[in-house]
XYZ file of C-alpha atoms in Angstrom:
549
model
C -16.992 6.568 -1.362
C -17.726 10.275 -1.629
C -16.067 12.647 0.834
C -18.267 14.446 3.344
C -17.779 17.380 5.627
C -16.660 16.772 9.225
C -16.024 19.055 12.172
C -13.488 18.597 14.959
C -16.247 17.270 17.184
C -17.505 14.854 14.532
C -15.248 11.764 14.383
C -11.949 13.633 14.103
C -10.069 15.097 17.090
C -7.156 17.572 16.758
C -4.388 15.044 17.596
C -5.915 12.041 15.885
C -3.564 10.391 13.435
C -5.358 10.467 10.105
C -4.401 8.485 7.012
C -5.134 10.697 3.983
C -3.205 8.944 1.226
C -1.633 5.591 0.473
C 0.162 4.002 -2.433
C 2.393 1.038 -3.150
C 4.328 -0.131 -6.112
C 3.610 -3.544 -7.601
C 5.707 -6.239 -5.878
C 8.414 -7.113 -8.372
C 9.901 -10.597 -8.454
C 13.551 -11.363 -7.599
C 15.651 -10.100 -10.532
C 12.336 -9.348 -12.204
C 10.550 -6.393 -13.733
C 11.516 -3.786 -11.063
C 15.108 -4.962 -10.547
C 16.472 -2.072 -12.600
C 15.231 0.394 -9.962
C 16.965 0.946 -6.654
C 15.134 0.748 -3.348
C 15.275 4.522 -2.994
C 13.788 5.052 -6.478
C 10.945 2.688 -5.613
C 10.508 4.606 -2.379
C 10.298 7.918 -4.321
C 7.647 6.419 -6.614
C 5.426 5.352 -3.706
C 5.839 8.618 -1.773
C 5.089 10.809 -4.772
C 1.967 8.857 -5.674
C 0.699 8.854 -2.100
C 1.134 12.608 -1.818
C -0.731 13.203 -5.033
C -3.577 10.897 -4.019
C -3.817 12.673 -0.685
C -3.823 16.119 -2.296
C -0.968 17.109 -0.018
C 1.702 19.431 -1.388
C 5.241 18.083 -0.679
C 6.149 21.440 0.825
C 3.752 20.728 3.705
C 5.605 17.549 4.819
C 7.507 18.034 8.122
C 9.185 14.655 8.560
C 9.701 11.340 6.833
C 10.139 7.947 8.503
C 10.885 5.180 5.967
C 11.889 1.595 6.464
C 14.801 -0.066 4.716
C 16.718 -3.159 5.743
C 19.258 -3.973 3.016
C 20.971 -0.553 2.641
C 24.333 -1.728 1.328
C 25.414 0.155 -1.777
C 22.417 2.510 -1.615
C 24.420 5.449 -0.419
C 23.903 7.679 2.589
C 20.511 8.136 4.275
C 18.170 6.045 2.037
C 14.998 7.604 3.451
C 16.243 11.060 2.550
C 17.077 9.948 -0.952
C 13.560 8.619 -1.376
C 11.997 11.768 0.029
C 13.973 14.251 -2.070
C 13.331 12.082 -5.133
C 9.607 12.546 -4.497
C 9.909 16.331 -4.449
C 9.962 16.815 -0.683
C 12.013 19.908 0.288
C 15.592 19.814 1.524
C 14.525 21.188 4.895
C 12.442 18.104 5.797
C 13.926 15.717 8.400
C 14.251 12.110 7.217
C 14.956 8.962 9.178
C 15.632 5.467 7.885
C 14.167 2.748 10.067
C 15.566 -0.810 10.269
C 13.441 -3.238 12.334
C 13.951 -5.978 9.756
C 10.577 -7.122 8.373
C 8.651 -4.760 10.667
C 10.547 -1.675 9.419
C 7.720 -0.227 7.357
C 5.231 -0.665 10.176
C 7.595 0.700 12.845
C 8.206 3.756 10.609
C 4.430 4.287 10.545
C 4.270 3.974 14.369
C 7.065 6.536 14.806
C 5.279 8.901 12.440
C 2.041 8.454 14.375
C 3.810 9.123 17.683
C 5.238 12.391 16.382
C 1.739 13.558 15.454
C 0.202 12.459 18.751
C 2.899 14.278 20.699
C 2.268 17.491 18.777
C 5.723 17.508 17.153
C 4.400 17.185 13.589
C 1.196 17.632 11.632
C 2.141 16.130 8.244
C 4.405 13.050 8.071
C 5.283 10.528 5.388
C 5.809 6.928 6.509
C 6.403 3.599 4.762
C 9.141 1.310 3.583
C 11.154 0.209 0.562
C 13.394 -2.628 -0.550
C 15.120 -3.876 -3.667
C 16.345 -7.348 -2.743
C 17.481 -7.834 -6.354
C 20.124 -5.157 -5.964
C 21.751 -6.227 -2.739
C 25.496 -6.765 -3.331
C 27.677 -9.623 -2.218
C 30.548 -8.911 0.126
C 34.231 -9.736 0.217
C 34.361 -9.442 3.977
C 38.134 -9.818 4.390
C 39.183 -7.846 1.332
C 39.814 -4.614 3.215
C 42.398 -6.401 5.399
C 44.197 -7.654 2.329
C 43.767 -10.854 0.462
C 46.723 -13.145 1.014
C 47.225 -16.795 0.298
C 44.105 -18.845 -0.319
C 40.568 -18.282 -1.474
C 38.294 -15.408 -0.475
C 34.715 -16.024 0.688
C 31.917 -14.167 -1.074
C 29.065 -13.339 1.361
C 25.547 -12.765 0.160
C 24.445 -9.436 1.668
C 20.761 -10.368 1.434
C 21.270 -13.470 3.554
C 23.810 -11.882 5.897
C 21.829 -8.742 6.748
C 18.251 -9.802 6.097
C 17.568 -13.518 6.199
C 19.974 -14.935 8.786
C 19.442 -15.364 12.503
C 22.692 -14.191 14.059
C 21.915 -15.732 17.456
C 21.428 -19.325 16.321
C 23.584 -18.846 13.195
C 20.966 -20.258 10.855
C 18.605 -19.146 8.155
C 15.199 -17.756 9.171
C 13.652 -20.809 7.536
C 15.207 -22.968 10.229
C 13.350 -20.947 12.807
C 10.183 -21.527 10.772
C 10.849 -25.260 10.991
C 11.147 -24.937 14.752
C 7.795 -23.135 14.805
C 6.166 -25.895 12.753
C 7.464 -28.556 15.180
C 6.417 -26.658 18.313
C 2.896 -25.893 17.109
C 2.398 -29.170 15.178
C 1.741 -27.641 11.755
C 2.234 -30.132 8.949
C 3.681 -29.736 5.506
C 0.241 -30.282 4.030
C -1.246 -27.486 6.109
C 1.495 -25.142 5.031
C 1.133 -26.035 1.366
C -2.665 -25.670 1.583
C -2.189 -22.221 3.103
C 0.264 -21.218 0.385
C -2.112 -22.354 -2.337
C -4.878 -20.353 -0.656
C -2.620 -17.290 -0.525
C -2.009 -17.505 -4.247
C -5.679 -18.150 -5.069
C -6.805 -15.215 -2.946
C -4.125 -12.948 -4.430
C -5.001 -13.918 -8.015
C -8.707 -13.435 -7.358
C -8.021 -9.991 -5.837
C -5.831 -9.015 -8.751
C -8.289 -10.148 -11.373
C -11.182 -8.507 -9.494
C -9.409 -5.108 -9.316
C -8.981 -5.189 -5.544
C -5.387 -4.035 -5.777
C -6.133 -1.157 -8.159
C -6.782 1.078 -5.162
C -3.324 0.357 -3.767
C -0.983 0.105 -6.701
C 0.685 2.921 -8.615
C 1.817 1.508 -11.958
C 5.498 2.038 -12.609
C 6.688 2.860 -16.101
C 7.138 5.579 -18.701
C 4.453 7.234 -20.766
C 6.098 6.056 -23.966
C 5.899 2.412 -22.868
C 2.217 2.248 -22.027
C -0.465 0.516 -23.991
C -2.862 2.428 -26.233
C -5.716 2.480 -23.719
C -3.370 3.753 -21.036
C -2.101 6.409 -23.422
C -5.661 7.580 -24.112
C -6.301 7.741 -20.371
C -3.164 9.823 -19.870
C -3.897 12.309 -22.646
C -7.555 12.800 -21.793
C -7.333 12.952 -18.047
C -3.675 13.737 -17.380
C -3.448 10.991 -14.785
C 0.118 11.898 -13.869
C 0.072 10.108 -10.565
C -1.584 7.078 -12.112
C 1.542 6.311 -14.135
C 4.876 7.055 -12.516
C 7.337 8.453 -15.028
C 10.355 6.240 -14.656
C 12.110 4.070 -17.180
C 11.596 0.346 -16.677
C 13.670 -1.558 -19.266
C 12.076 -4.523 -20.942
C 15.395 -6.418 -21.072
C 17.495 -7.811 -23.878
C 16.778 -5.043 -26.327
C 13.029 -5.063 -25.720
C 11.165 -1.756 -25.326
C 10.415 -0.249 -21.924
C 7.528 -1.758 -19.995
C 4.754 -0.650 -17.687
C 4.565 -2.642 -14.404
C 1.121 -2.593 -12.864
C 0.678 -6.062 -11.322
C 2.316 -8.034 -8.525
C 4.770 -10.245 -10.406
C 4.710 -13.241 -8.102
C 1.069 -14.043 -8.817
C 1.886 -14.971 -12.399
C 4.134 -17.869 -11.416
C 1.667 -19.996 -9.500
C 1.512 -23.758 -10.075
C -0.204 -25.628 -7.260
C 1.027 -29.049 -8.370
C 4.636 -28.012 -8.489
C 4.343 -26.164 -5.174
C 3.301 -29.339 -3.405
C 6.209 -31.286 -4.857
C 9.008 -28.959 -3.802
C 11.759 -30.267 -1.522
C 12.230 -28.838 1.983
C 14.674 -25.926 1.958
C 15.962 -25.885 5.528
C 15.738 -29.434 6.884
C 16.494 -32.572 4.915
C 14.756 -35.155 7.046
C 11.182 -34.347 7.931
C 11.377 -30.750 6.799
C 8.131 -28.918 6.006
C 9.204 -25.412 4.913
C 9.789 -25.044 1.165
C 10.361 -22.255 -1.301
C 6.689 -22.644 -2.185
C 5.237 -22.134 1.276
C 7.677 -19.373 2.193
C 7.474 -15.738 1.115
C 9.157 -14.808 -2.117
C 12.185 -12.511 -2.438
C 10.880 -9.289 -3.923
C 11.287 -5.594 -4.735
C 8.805 -2.881 -3.822
C 7.812 0.117 -1.750
C 4.721 1.445 0.053
C 3.905 4.847 1.556
C 1.286 6.389 3.792
C 0.562 10.047 4.339
C -0.348 10.793 7.953
C -1.705 14.103 9.192
C -3.092 15.321 12.481
C -6.839 15.734 12.786
C -6.293 19.450 13.223
C -4.385 19.686 9.930
C -6.902 17.507 8.111
C -9.664 19.907 9.190
C -7.615 22.960 8.263
C -6.766 21.719 4.758
C -10.105 20.028 4.075
C -8.365 16.719 3.366
C -10.194 13.491 2.853
C -9.587 11.176 5.750
C -9.461 7.485 4.857
C -8.791 6.083 8.293
C -7.409 6.800 11.706
C -4.596 4.934 13.489
C -6.295 3.712 16.611
C -3.413 1.950 18.423
C -0.157 0.061 18.026
C 2.326 -2.017 19.965
C 5.588 -3.943 19.793
C 6.507 -7.237 21.410
C 9.609 -9.447 21.642
C 10.623 -12.917 22.827
C 13.524 -15.335 22.191
C 15.051 -14.688 18.765
C 14.432 -18.239 17.455
C 10.739 -17.809 18.210
C 10.297 -14.556 16.276
C 7.711 -16.413 14.240
C 5.033 -16.163 16.974
C 5.858 -12.736 18.329
C 2.836 -11.190 16.464
C 0.594 -13.237 18.813
C 2.013 -11.012 21.585
C 1.972 -7.704 19.751
C -1.499 -7.953 18.276
C -3.447 -8.230 21.557
C -1.377 -5.364 23.005
C -2.193 -3.140 20.021
C -5.909 -3.987 20.215
C -5.924 -3.175 23.938
C -4.049 0.075 23.340
C -6.750 1.000 20.824
C -9.402 0.543 23.513
C -10.949 -2.408 21.678
C -11.326 -6.099 22.145
C -10.735 -8.789 19.537
C -14.501 -9.219 18.849
C -14.531 -5.747 17.308
C -11.799 -6.438 14.755
C -13.150 -7.122 11.272
C -10.032 -8.152 9.379
C -6.397 -8.998 10.026
C -3.254 -8.813 7.896
C -0.510 -11.027 9.305
C 2.704 -10.975 7.301
C 3.339 -14.323 5.672
C 7.091 -14.493 6.130
C 6.345 -18.223 5.957
C 3.003 -19.952 5.744
C 3.692 -21.435 9.169
C 3.965 -17.959 10.644
C 0.471 -16.958 9.659
C -0.880 -20.380 10.593
C 0.783 -20.378 14.053
C -0.367 -16.887 14.965
C -3.827 -17.565 13.647
C -3.932 -20.633 15.831
C -2.550 -18.892 18.945
C -4.981 -15.992 18.636
C -7.977 -18.151 17.741
C -8.708 -16.175 14.581
C -11.226 -16.998 11.898
C -9.177 -17.847 8.749
C -11.756 -16.068 6.627
C -10.729 -12.800 8.260
C -7.016 -13.185 7.819
C -5.128 -12.125 4.629
C -8.285 -12.240 2.530
C -6.446 -10.898 -0.550
C -3.430 -13.106 -0.149
C -0.163 -12.262 1.501
C 3.603 -12.308 1.272
C 3.727 -15.953 0.166
C 1.996 -15.013 -3.039
C 2.533 -11.238 -3.386
C 6.158 -11.107 -2.241
C 8.092 -9.886 0.815
C 10.407 -6.916 0.194
C 11.772 -6.740 3.752
C 11.697 -3.051 4.549
C 8.481 -2.529 2.663
C 6.202 -5.312 3.902
C 5.170 -3.713 7.190
C 3.789 -0.713 5.293
C 2.425 -2.829 2.426
C 0.147 -4.857 4.670
C -1.251 -1.620 6.142
C -2.082 -0.331 2.658
C -3.656 -3.665 1.771
C -5.563 -3.777 5.069
C -7.186 -0.385 4.357
C -8.239 -1.652 0.948
C -9.737 -4.817 2.480
C -11.722 -2.822 5.035
C -13.034 -0.586 2.311
C -13.986 -3.417 -0.015
C -15.454 -5.695 2.679
C -17.355 -2.958 4.556
C -15.208 -3.367 7.656
C -14.410 -0.800 10.321
C -11.451 -2.010 12.401
C -8.434 -3.848 11.066
C -5.175 -5.077 12.547
C -1.847 -5.558 10.833
C 0.863 -7.665 12.478
C 4.358 -8.509 11.318
C 7.158 -10.524 12.903
C 10.780 -9.476 12.604
C 14.177 -11.114 12.975
C 15.648 -11.032 16.478
C 12.441 -12.199 18.140
C 10.291 -9.102 17.664
C 6.985 -8.071 16.141
C 4.911 -4.948 15.558
C 1.166 -4.527 15.289
C -1.074 -1.596 14.375
C -4.850 -1.028 14.496
C -6.656 1.142 11.947
C -10.196 2.442 11.961
C -11.756 3.053 8.554
C -13.953 6.135 8.446
C -17.227 5.997 6.585
C -19.830 8.550 5.695
C -23.298 8.424 7.294
C -26.578 7.870 5.431
C -27.296 11.598 5.774
C -23.978 12.335 4.115
C -24.824 9.914 1.343
C -28.074 11.730 0.672
C -26.331 15.042 0.416
C -23.749 13.496 -1.949
C -21.063 15.948 -0.941
C -22.742 19.088 -2.357
C -22.288 21.256 0.700
C -18.530 21.243 0.828
C -18.371 22.103 -2.862
C -19.654 25.690 -2.567
C -23.292 24.550 -2.763
C -22.970 23.956 -6.509
C -23.449 20.221 -5.929
C -20.641 19.402 -8.318
C -19.919 15.666 -8.459
C -16.338 15.090 -9.368
C -15.235 12.261 -11.678
C -14.401 8.801 -10.373
C -10.797 8.040 -9.670
C -9.583 6.347 -12.798
C -7.376 3.350 -12.312
C -5.616 1.828 -15.288
C -5.364 -1.407 -13.275
C -9.077 -1.997 -13.434
C -10.209 -4.864 -15.652
C -12.308 -2.583 -17.816
C -10.830 0.834 -18.471
C -13.877 2.092 -20.320
C -16.273 1.736 -17.421
C -14.136 4.228 -15.484
C -13.632 6.890 -18.127
C -15.225 10.169 -17.043
C -17.401 10.817 -20.068
C -20.742 11.321 -18.396
C -21.354 14.423 -16.301
C -22.725 14.106 -12.771
C -23.637 17.698 -11.870
C -26.920 17.626 -10.057
C -27.875 21.222 -10.715
C -29.774 21.108 -13.967
C -27.062 19.576 -16.081
C -24.272 22.115 -15.790
C -21.522 21.606 -18.334
C -18.323 19.811 -17.457
C -14.815 21.192 -17.322
C -12.457 20.080 -20.075
C -10.986 16.658 -19.749
C -7.545 17.978 -19.046
C -8.750 20.041 -16.134
C -9.961 17.033 -14.169
C -7.578 15.611 -11.592
C -8.841 12.003 -11.511
C -6.391 11.168 -8.760
C -7.901 13.717 -6.411
C -9.278 11.674 -3.513
C -12.403 13.812 -3.573
C -13.249 12.307 -6.976
C -14.832 9.245 -5.447
C -18.206 9.431 -7.139
C -19.794 10.169 -10.487
C -18.560 10.197 -14.028
C -18.677 6.731 -15.493
C -18.734 6.068 -19.146
C -22.101 4.556 -19.958
C -22.830 3.493 -23.478
C -26.489 2.773 -22.684
C -28.456 5.474 -24.507
C -31.114 5.641 -21.819
C -28.606 6.578 -19.162
C -26.854 9.079 -21.389
C -29.972 11.054 -22.271
C -30.737 14.247 -20.444
C -34.210 15.583 -19.826
C -34.356 17.361 -23.221
C -36.802 15.303 -25.186
C -34.566 12.275 -25.394
C -31.703 13.954 -27.238
C -28.152 13.099 -26.285
C -26.282 16.250 -25.511
C -22.599 16.952 -25.393
C -21.138 17.464 -21.925
C -20.298 20.962 -23.083
C -16.581 20.644 -22.433
C -15.852 23.587 -24.730
C -18.312 25.956 -23.015
C -16.292 28.957 -21.678
C -18.562 29.052 -18.610
C -17.423 25.576 -17.811
C -14.074 26.644 -16.418
C -15.565 29.238 -14.114
C -18.082 26.762 -12.673
C -15.394 24.135 -12.260
C -13.281 26.542 -10.268
C -16.213 27.660 -8.161
C -17.145 24.051 -7.555
C -13.796 23.083 -6.011
C -14.065 21.813 -2.438
C -13.867 24.539 0.155
C -11.193 23.826 2.785
C -13.529 24.120 5.727
C -13.327 20.649 7.190
C -11.912 17.191 6.747
C -13.822 14.748 4.584
C -14.390 11.174 5.571
C -14.188 8.288 3.188
C -11.961 6.126 1.032
C -10.994 7.320 -2.433
C -11.588 4.757 -5.096
C -13.029 4.280 -8.542
C -16.372 2.835 -7.530
């Protein structure tokens, strides 16, 4: 979607909370491909990529709110570690948010509030978790081990997956939910299978390419990725961190959600109940998987978006929290979601798509049932059962996925909801901004200094076909002006949402010069001058979603 000019009276108000950049890492499996990276490193990866995609300099960031639940052994102030690791200045205030599974969403809500109150204009929000790296505790060791055995406590269970009020695992609360709302084992398994099938289809169809920043090192990438990097310098497309291959194998590039590769429907349906021996319905297959990952969103005020000429993907329209008895945390989203919709000034009929965190299949099913939602509008690209559930990350991850769904499905309003341990839930409403037909006809020429320069499509190495996204073919509308050199293109610039696809069809490559195929003129000295003159003028925010289509 190409960016278009907007004024403060045209869709965007000064204190609107605008989403201008998003990114998430792939969801790594438990002790899987991303387990060598700490939660804070994963957070840095997501923040850095989101800032680059948003075209926001780290020096402009005023505050960071970032979710993290399992902070043991991470060191002081995890959010600050993630922020500084992404190049954000030392002067920026950073706050770590722990609202269990809703941490990433609550961090986004706090960031939005700071903008609405006029405290900040540029804020980073999101969440991170590395469940693979949570230590185990010797709880009594500090007091001195005397006669007898010591007890080793799993920090992941103790601080993330255990209900302290009923002294039971969260899965036992899920069993209680299934009993109360009469949701069978078969229904839960069917939902889990659907989650995997939707996730796999989305992955294979390139739906997650818009969200994911591949994690790896330039020396570990495949040949086609290397060509992409050299030609287009897609520095934010490949995050430069070392991801060991394990057992002496070379470093790897991680660009897909790991859990989707382990799906076996037949085995899933045969798994034993995990939390209740007699009559249990919740299994490892219809529960979310333990995972590692991070997600980030760049939020700016409408005033700042207009000032910097940033591309606005969406606005945060409303949000809310809710709470009830701790053992019934599973259905708290059914309370938070209507409140958020009401706070946004909408009614449920106006919502196009929902993302409800699949802590367990029964959670999504119960809330779907209580709210009377159409299943075809809920978690259409899969959810935590198939993708994974890194606790502090998931609230932000579903917001990133929700924006992608709205973009791909031509929706306008979307709602994300997530339950959290202790009986709570958070929900947030987003409004995707789209260009008008008049803007489509103008094709973004006016905000580019009237040179009508069409920038190259955002190149994603996660697309199924790399070659159909390479920016070979020029798209300048003014009598075939030459292109800048490949290395001068920033294919991760959100303004590069249209033009430049490699087309091997001779008819489409020919210019109006008697049928001869001409070079793009990348070596023409005049090319650099025109490319500079053609850069977007920072005179107003631009509406649209950056992608490679």
